[in-house]
Amino acid sequence: MSDFVHIERPTEQHPPVNHGPPHVEQPAKPDLEFLGLHPFVRQSVIDKIYGCIIGSALGDTIGLYTEFLPKHACETIYKEGKFRLVAPITEYYSDSHRNRFEPCAWTDDTDQALLILLSHLHNHSTTDSLAKLPQDFASRLRIWIEQGLLALGRPPCGIGALVGSVVTHTDYLKDPADMATKRWIKTARHVAPNGSLMRTHPIGVICVGLPEEEAWKIAAAVGRTTHVDPRCVVACCISVGMIRGLLRGEILTEAHMNKAIERAYTWVLSQPELMNPGLDSELTEWEVKRHLDRKEFEKHVYAKTMEELKLDNSKEMGYVYKCLGSAILVLRLGMRGAGQGQVPSQSIFEDLMTNLVMEGGDSDTNGAAAGALLGAFIGNANLPPHWAGGLAHKEWLITKVSRLNIVLGIIEGDAGDEKDEAPDGGKGLMNREELEKRDSDMLYAILSRDKERKEKAEKERRKSLGKGLAGWFKK
């Protein structure tokens, strides 16, 4: 994930007005009657839920191979344009960035999405689980920034600049959205990074039985704990709304997609507190509405090719609209490839996601957002086995998605409680000494990988030199 700024700067700045923490009312009981429309509907929805969550994790994992690289470098380094997470596993291009991550594993993008999922699982038995989701997510994010994903013992890697500046503030948990608003206003209402979009997809699953507007409200409230720019909010609402619609069988064509996109855009545009974070009365109508400029919006959500999006632009790669536009385009291409009413091919996910990450830029985040949409469309059964079969922590993730299906009422059963879904991962928070040891071990692992990279490069150089000398003596 990277941060990005993109919009005409205003000449004046005004302080925000503190209106207290965002409040989400607990929605009515979910309506899952659509599951009984046909004997195969329930099983299809279950498969698509797995496809959404696991597909996003796979997009994130494969995206790390090319993250922050320009497109030409991706083509040079990964000449075959193919990736494998099972033997023979495709090796990362070894550099100081990729050496921080364990092989075949997702990044911070999926970690943060899992904070949302784990929060809902942990609080499912309470009567106000969705109402408390934004604040509980913020609390978990505050822990993650320092401690990592404790359930899996994963250290935090890839923290975006905006998220870091917002979440680490001492007053953050008093009112997360207010702190996010203050930080955003300090950038002259300028930054619109992709850090809330990359994690929002579990909300689309959680809200599968709720009205569309309720899903938007929850997506906006959770997203605004760190990202209040209206472009970030509308991106989250579009993603969540489309995932909900894909799971319910309401989005089957591009025409359905376009209507869902426009409904979310229109709704955000109609919400004063979302369009004008802090409700600054001194802003003009133009200053408020410029963030959802129609031309800028359409350029991305209706892009026809990846080339139009320029995903590897070094100054703009973290822009939320680039991530949103590429995810929407991947879903469009997936629908075209499947054909209306046809069973999707097992190659669709691999082909489209590979093409996406080979564009470079913020490819793990683009992959996470696109993988969620495409996975919700084609289902878990159509994910490539040589990706899914090698995904680190896959069995743990499958268990959590299975529990989510029970909690949502899609699968019968008693979910109960599991310790690792608590904010501290069921292990307790690490103390200063333990954190220092973790960081020391992580640094050692990074240096070891870097040493291996240099030794391998030197070995290849000598091997190439030897071939050259052998050829000379043969002449």
XYZ file of C-alpha atoms in Angstrom:
475
model
C 0.000 0.000 0.000
C 1.237 3.495 -0.799
C -0.205 6.930 -0.139
C -1.154 9.347 -2.895
C -2.350 12.913 -3.266
C -4.357 14.033 -6.240
C -6.698 17.006 -6.458
C -6.502 20.738 -7.031
C -5.384 22.391 -3.811
C -7.634 25.020 -2.204
C -6.171 28.345 -1.176
C -7.505 28.239 2.389
C -7.830 25.667 5.148
C -10.363 25.647 7.950
C -10.278 23.663 11.189
C -12.723 20.772 11.512
C -15.704 20.811 13.795
C -15.801 17.926 16.257
C -19.213 16.279 16.070
C -18.262 13.233 18.149
C -17.591 9.695 17.038
C -19.478 8.260 14.058
C -22.557 6.309 15.021
C -23.922 3.353 13.119
C -27.314 2.135 14.238
C -27.678 -1.614 14.577
C -29.508 -2.769 11.416
C -32.591 -4.951 11.570
C -32.222 -8.725 11.491
C -30.677 -9.842 8.176
C -33.076 -11.042 5.501
C -31.733 -14.217 3.895
C -34.931 -15.345 2.165
C -33.147 -15.206 -1.205
C -31.215 -18.325 -0.172
C -34.407 -20.338 -0.626
C -35.093 -19.238 -4.197
C -33.437 -22.363 -5.626
C -31.825 -25.481 -4.129
C -28.415 -24.436 -5.465
C -28.489 -20.808 -4.307
C -27.212 -21.426 -0.788
C -24.257 -23.523 -1.941
C -23.432 -20.946 -4.613
C -23.435 -18.128 -2.052
C -21.161 -20.114 0.262
C -18.743 -20.750 -2.604
C -18.753 -17.068 -3.572
C -18.074 -15.966 0.016
C -15.015 -18.208 0.131
C -14.098 -16.897 -3.320
C -14.300 -13.282 -2.159
C -12.169 -13.639 0.972
C -9.627 -16.119 -0.390
C -9.568 -14.455 -3.815
C -8.615 -11.149 -2.215
C -5.861 -12.799 -0.162
C -4.512 -14.433 -3.333
C -4.587 -11.143 -5.238
C -2.670 -9.516 -2.401
C -0.137 -12.365 -2.267
C 0.512 -12.503 -6.014
C 0.568 -8.705 -6.154
C 3.546 -8.588 -3.803
C 5.697 -10.094 -6.561
C 5.482 -6.844 -8.534
C 4.555 -4.244 -5.902
C 6.135 -0.829 -6.521
C 7.824 -2.001 -9.737
C 7.264 -0.216 -13.057
C 5.576 -2.293 -15.743
C 8.740 -2.681 -17.827
C 10.592 -4.079 -14.801
C 7.794 -6.588 -14.155
C 8.124 -7.846 -17.718
C 11.906 -8.098 -17.415
C 11.987 -9.811 -14.023
C 9.058 -12.184 -14.536
C 9.592 -12.949 -18.201
C 7.120 -15.839 -18.317
C 4.375 -13.785 -16.700
C 3.364 -16.782 -14.586
C 3.291 -17.331 -10.828
C 3.066 -20.407 -8.625
C 2.577 -20.749 -4.872
C 3.094 -24.528 -4.953
C 6.250 -26.335 -6.065
C 8.035 -25.167 -8.074
C 7.236 -21.913 -6.246
C 7.929 -18.685 -8.112
C 10.623 -16.793 -6.228
C 10.148 -13.150 -5.319
C 12.337 -10.580 -6.974
C 14.625 -10.150 -3.996
C 14.958 -6.610 -2.682
C 14.698 -4.759 0.618
C 10.913 -4.493 0.258
C 9.987 -8.077 -0.592
C 12.563 -9.519 1.820
C 10.387 -8.342 4.720
C 7.608 -10.803 3.890
C 7.313 -14.544 4.355
C 6.960 -16.541 1.117
C 3.483 -17.242 -0.302
C 1.797 -14.968 2.246
C -0.426 -11.926 2.033
C 0.554 -8.427 3.174
C -0.890 -5.703 5.397
C -3.845 -5.329 3.026
C -5.330 -8.689 3.993
C -4.235 -8.341 7.615
C -6.403 -5.233 7.945
C -9.326 -6.884 6.150
C -9.058 -9.727 8.638
C -9.326 -7.249 11.517
C -12.846 -6.493 10.250
C -13.695 -10.169 9.859
C -12.292 -11.114 13.274
C -14.112 -8.222 14.921
C -17.449 -9.441 13.592
C -16.738 -13.033 14.583
C -15.699 -11.979 18.083
C -18.759 -9.777 18.656
C -21.360 -11.806 16.765
C -23.232 -12.850 19.896
C -23.814 -9.249 21.009
C -26.949 -7.400 19.966
C -25.042 -4.437 18.539
C -22.152 -6.141 16.733
C -22.458 -4.057 13.560
C -23.037 -0.801 15.429
C -19.782 -1.282 17.331
C -17.789 -2.496 14.296
C -16.160 0.877 13.403
C -14.858 1.523 16.923
C -13.828 -2.088 17.491
C -11.995 -2.145 14.170
C -10.192 1.075 15.124
C -9.106 -0.495 18.430
C -7.819 -3.578 16.625
C -6.020 -1.433 14.062
C -4.299 0.456 16.878
C -3.056 -2.879 18.239
C -2.046 -4.127 14.779
C 0.096 -1.053 14.085
C 2.400 -2.096 16.927
C 1.757 -5.785 17.528
C 0.760 -7.126 14.115
C -1.844 -9.832 13.480
C -1.500 -11.630 16.790
C -3.746 -14.557 15.861
C -1.088 -15.675 13.371
C 1.974 -14.071 14.937
C 2.457 -11.844 11.887
C 4.383 -8.575 12.379
C 2.958 -5.374 10.863
C 4.544 -4.615 7.484
C 3.561 -2.030 4.897
C 1.867 0.608 7.045
C 0.697 3.511 4.883
C 1.724 7.050 5.793
C -1.838 8.274 6.340
C -2.856 5.274 8.441
C 0.298 5.575 10.517
C -0.175 9.282 11.207
C -3.844 8.860 12.141
C -3.788 5.673 14.188
C -0.668 6.389 16.244
C -2.023 9.693 17.574
C -2.621 9.502 21.312
C -6.247 10.672 20.965
C -7.125 8.367 18.063
C -9.449 5.987 19.898
C -11.448 8.831 21.464
C -12.913 9.549 18.031
C -11.190 7.807 15.089
C -13.117 9.586 12.330
C -12.489 12.986 13.890
C -8.757 12.303 14.089
C -8.780 11.066 10.489
C -10.587 14.256 9.479
C -8.043 16.489 11.212
C -5.148 14.688 9.526
C -6.858 14.901 6.141
C -7.536 18.622 6.501
C -3.852 19.154 7.314
C -3.117 17.879 3.790
C -5.348 20.655 2.403
C -8.095 18.059 1.897
C -5.797 16.529 -0.661
C -4.904 12.891 0.020
C -7.038 10.014 -1.233
C -5.023 6.813 -0.786
C -6.258 3.262 -1.232
C -5.808 2.017 2.347
C -9.506 1.784 3.250
C -10.568 0.220 -0.056
C -8.078 -2.645 0.238
C -9.656 -3.912 3.479
C -13.361 -3.201 2.989
C -14.533 -6.362 1.188
C -15.477 -8.414 4.303
C -18.193 -5.828 4.952
C -19.839 -6.793 1.656
C -20.012 -10.373 2.916
C -21.139 -9.419 6.421
C -23.935 -7.283 4.956
C -25.199 -9.885 2.476
C -28.576 -10.028 4.229
C -28.934 -6.290 4.800
C -30.382 -3.549 2.568
C -27.855 -1.939 0.242
C -27.933 1.413 2.025
C -27.157 -0.231 5.371
C -24.108 -1.842 3.761
C -22.973 1.561 2.481
C -23.385 3.127 5.934
C -21.234 0.475 7.582
C -18.630 0.635 4.804
C -18.424 4.412 5.170
C -18.186 4.319 8.967
C -15.414 1.714 9.018
C -13.529 3.338 6.153
C -13.665 6.763 7.786
C -11.805 5.533 10.868
C -8.704 6.326 8.775
C -9.781 7.680 5.351
C -12.413 10.430 5.198
C -11.831 11.768 1.690
C -15.128 11.346 -0.234
C -13.296 9.458 -2.992
C -12.136 6.877 -0.462
C -15.648 6.631 0.958
C -17.341 6.186 -2.406
C -14.764 3.565 -3.399
C -15.531 1.538 -0.266
C -19.273 1.858 -0.808
C -18.976 0.725 -4.422
C -16.856 -2.292 -3.525
C -19.078 -3.372 -0.636
C -22.257 -2.797 -2.625
C -21.010 -4.827 -5.567
C -19.818 -7.724 -3.393
C -23.181 -7.806 -1.648
C -24.929 -7.754 -5.032
C -22.697 -10.471 -6.497
C -23.388 -12.757 -3.540
C -27.126 -12.178 -3.760
C -27.236 -12.807 -7.503
C -28.368 -9.236 -8.160
C -25.273 -8.332 -10.186
C -24.908 -10.646 -13.163
C -24.006 -8.252 -15.975
C -22.030 -5.079 -16.608
C -25.306 -3.183 -16.762
C -26.056 -4.360 -13.220
C -22.541 -3.303 -12.205
C -22.968 0.167 -13.639
C -26.241 0.680 -11.799
C -24.661 -0.416 -8.512
C -21.745 1.964 -9.080
C -24.067 4.880 -9.780
C -26.316 4.151 -6.797
C -23.344 4.259 -4.436
C -21.972 7.429 -6.036
C -25.353 9.174 -5.802
C -25.794 8.145 -2.174
C -22.396 9.448 -1.046
C -22.979 12.672 -2.991
C -26.219 13.167 -1.028
C -24.611 12.797 2.419
C -23.330 16.166 3.752
C -21.202 14.612 6.506
C -19.459 12.373 3.957
C -18.946 15.062 1.331
C -17.730 17.658 3.834
C -15.808 15.867 6.610
C -15.927 18.077 9.695
C -18.946 19.933 8.243
C -16.976 23.127 7.666
C -19.597 25.815 6.967
C -17.064 28.118 5.302
C -16.450 25.813 2.346
C -18.156 26.733 -0.902
C -20.356 24.256 -2.750
C -17.589 23.792 -5.327
C -15.013 23.070 -2.615
C -17.287 20.405 -1.170
C -18.303 18.707 -4.414
C -14.963 18.862 -6.226
C -13.789 15.646 -4.581
C -16.412 13.667 -6.471
C -15.743 15.431 -9.750
C -17.730 13.507 -12.330
C -15.099 13.502 -15.080
C -12.402 12.209 -12.741
C -14.743 9.533 -11.415
C -15.825 8.282 -14.835
C -12.248 8.227 -16.145
C -11.454 5.493 -13.651
C -14.608 3.465 -13.037
C -15.406 3.250 -16.752
C -11.844 2.697 -17.978
C -11.660 0.311 -20.934
C -8.027 -0.780 -20.580
C -5.385 -1.048 -17.875
C -3.174 1.240 -19.954
C -5.666 4.068 -19.404
C -5.232 3.753 -15.639
C -1.413 4.024 -15.671
C -1.147 1.895 -12.555
C 2.649 2.120 -12.312
C 2.765 5.925 -12.240
C 5.212 6.437 -9.382
C 3.511 9.610 -8.117
C -0.060 8.309 -8.274
C 0.094 4.532 -7.801
C -1.567 4.693 -4.373
C -4.521 6.795 -5.555
C -7.780 5.146 -4.498
C -9.426 5.656 -7.899
C -6.630 3.723 -9.615
C -7.241 0.785 -7.303
C -11.012 1.053 -7.680
C -10.836 1.442 -11.452
C -8.557 -1.557 -11.923
C -10.737 -3.747 -9.674
C -13.882 -2.793 -11.567
C -12.186 -3.390 -14.918
C -11.009 -6.843 -13.815
C -14.594 -7.740 -12.883
C -15.880 -6.415 -16.214
C -13.346 -8.509 -18.098
C -14.244 -11.509 -15.962
C -17.906 -11.158 -16.851
C -17.084 -10.845 -20.532
C -14.794 -13.853 -20.375
C -17.398 -15.979 -18.631
C -20.227 -14.987 -20.924
C -23.746 -14.360 -19.674
C -25.158 -17.414 -17.948
C -22.011 -19.453 -18.540
C -19.900 -21.262 -15.949
C -16.626 -19.310 -15.494
C -13.434 -20.956 -16.694
C -10.847 -21.901 -14.070
C -8.276 -19.864 -15.981
C -10.158 -16.562 -15.725
C -8.964 -15.623 -12.239
C -5.333 -16.474 -12.911
C -5.237 -14.776 -16.308
C -6.914 -11.543 -15.240
C -5.120 -11.210 -11.922
C -1.753 -11.949 -13.528
C -2.377 -9.295 -16.164
C -3.296 -6.855 -13.398
C -0.235 -7.386 -11.209
C 2.071 -7.329 -14.242
C 1.044 -3.676 -14.637
C 3.136 -3.007 -11.518
C 2.542 -0.080 -9.184
C 0.657 -0.752 -5.958
C -0.089 -4.218 -7.253
C -0.779 -6.014 -3.975
C -3.496 -3.516 -3.066
C -4.901 -3.547 -6.586
C -4.827 -7.332 -6.423
C -6.595 -7.442 -3.062
C -9.437 -5.192 -4.241
C -9.810 -6.901 -7.616
C -9.466 -10.398 -6.162
C -12.377 -9.754 -3.803
C -14.701 -8.705 -6.640
C -13.632 -11.363 -9.119
C -13.599 -14.052 -6.421
C -17.147 -13.134 -5.396
C -18.156 -13.507 -9.049
C -16.485 -16.799 -10.002
C -16.438 -18.494 -6.583
C -13.838 -20.444 -4.674
C -14.151 -23.494 -6.940
C -12.675 -21.509 -9.828
C -9.619 -20.137 -8.030
C -6.356 -21.529 -9.467
C -5.242 -24.534 -7.362
C -1.522 -23.748 -7.820
C -2.215 -20.432 -6.099
C -4.799 -21.386 -3.482
C -3.027 -24.636 -2.624
C 0.147 -22.851 -1.567
C -1.284 -19.822 0.227
C 0.285 -19.472 3.665
C -2.212 -19.764 6.541
C -4.873 -21.033 4.124
C -6.392 -23.585 6.520
C -6.720 -20.961 9.244
C -8.374 -18.586 6.778
C -10.790 -21.264 5.556
C -11.790 -21.949 9.159
C -12.574 -18.273 9.738
C -14.657 -18.017 6.561
C -16.534 -21.157 7.580
C -17.295 -19.600 10.950
C -18.417 -16.414 9.219
C -20.927 -18.419 7.175
C -22.344 -19.821 10.418
C -22.449 -16.426 12.117
C -24.285 -14.941 9.131
C -26.860 -17.740 9.223
C -25.946 -19.095 5.804
C -24.750 -22.384 7.283
C -26.529 -23.931 10.258
C -24.504 -24.417 13.394
C -23.252 -22.868 16.597
C -20.237 -20.656 15.990
C -19.359 -20.333 19.646
C -16.246 -18.343 20.512
C -12.607 -18.798 19.571
C -9.799 -17.194 21.547
C -7.743 -16.080 18.557
C -10.580 -13.811 17.402
C -10.110 -11.548 20.425
C -8.224 -8.271 19.877
C -5.086 -9.751 21.454
C -5.304 -12.937 19.393
C -6.012 -14.908 22.549
C -2.339 -14.671 23.471
C -2.116 -11.378 25.305
C -0.276 -8.306 24.053
C 3.493 -8.428 23.741
C 5.509 -6.375 26.190
C 8.359 -4.078 25.186
C 10.987 -6.790 25.552
C 8.995 -9.213 23.399
C 8.424 -6.567 20.740
C 12.124 -5.764 20.606
C 12.968 -9.453 20.206
C 10.398 -9.789 17.422
C 11.864 -6.801 15.613
C 15.381 -8.148 16.076
C 14.381 -11.547 14.688
C 12.644 -9.877 11.772
C 15.704 -7.762 10.979
C 17.898 -10.873 11.082
C 15.541 -12.638 8.659
C 15.603 -9.650 6.282
C 19.400 -9.450 6.364
C 19.652 -13.206 5.811
C 17.394 -13.014 2.759
C 19.391 -10.069 1.460
C 22.625 -12.026 1.912
C 21.146 -15.002 0.060
C 20.065 -12.669 -2.739
C 23.565 -11.238 -3.147
C 25.211 -14.672 -3.017
C 22.821 -15.999 -5.634
C 23.440 -13.000 -7.893
C 27.199 -13.473 -7.578
C 26.869 -17.179 -8.349
C 24.836 -16.406 -11.462
C 27.386 -13.794 -12.519
C 30.262 -16.257 -12.202
C 28.283 -18.927 -13.992
C 27.619 -16.543 -16.858
C 31.281 -15.513 -16.923
C 32.339 -19.161 -17.030
C 30.114 -19.828 -20.021
C 31.648 -16.879 -21.788
C 35.209 -18.088 -21.197
C 34.315 -21.627 -22.259
C 32.899 -20.299 -25.481
C 36.075 -18.288 -26.108
C 38.375 -21.331 -25.744
C 36.176 -23.371 -28.074
C 36.796 -20.933 -30.893
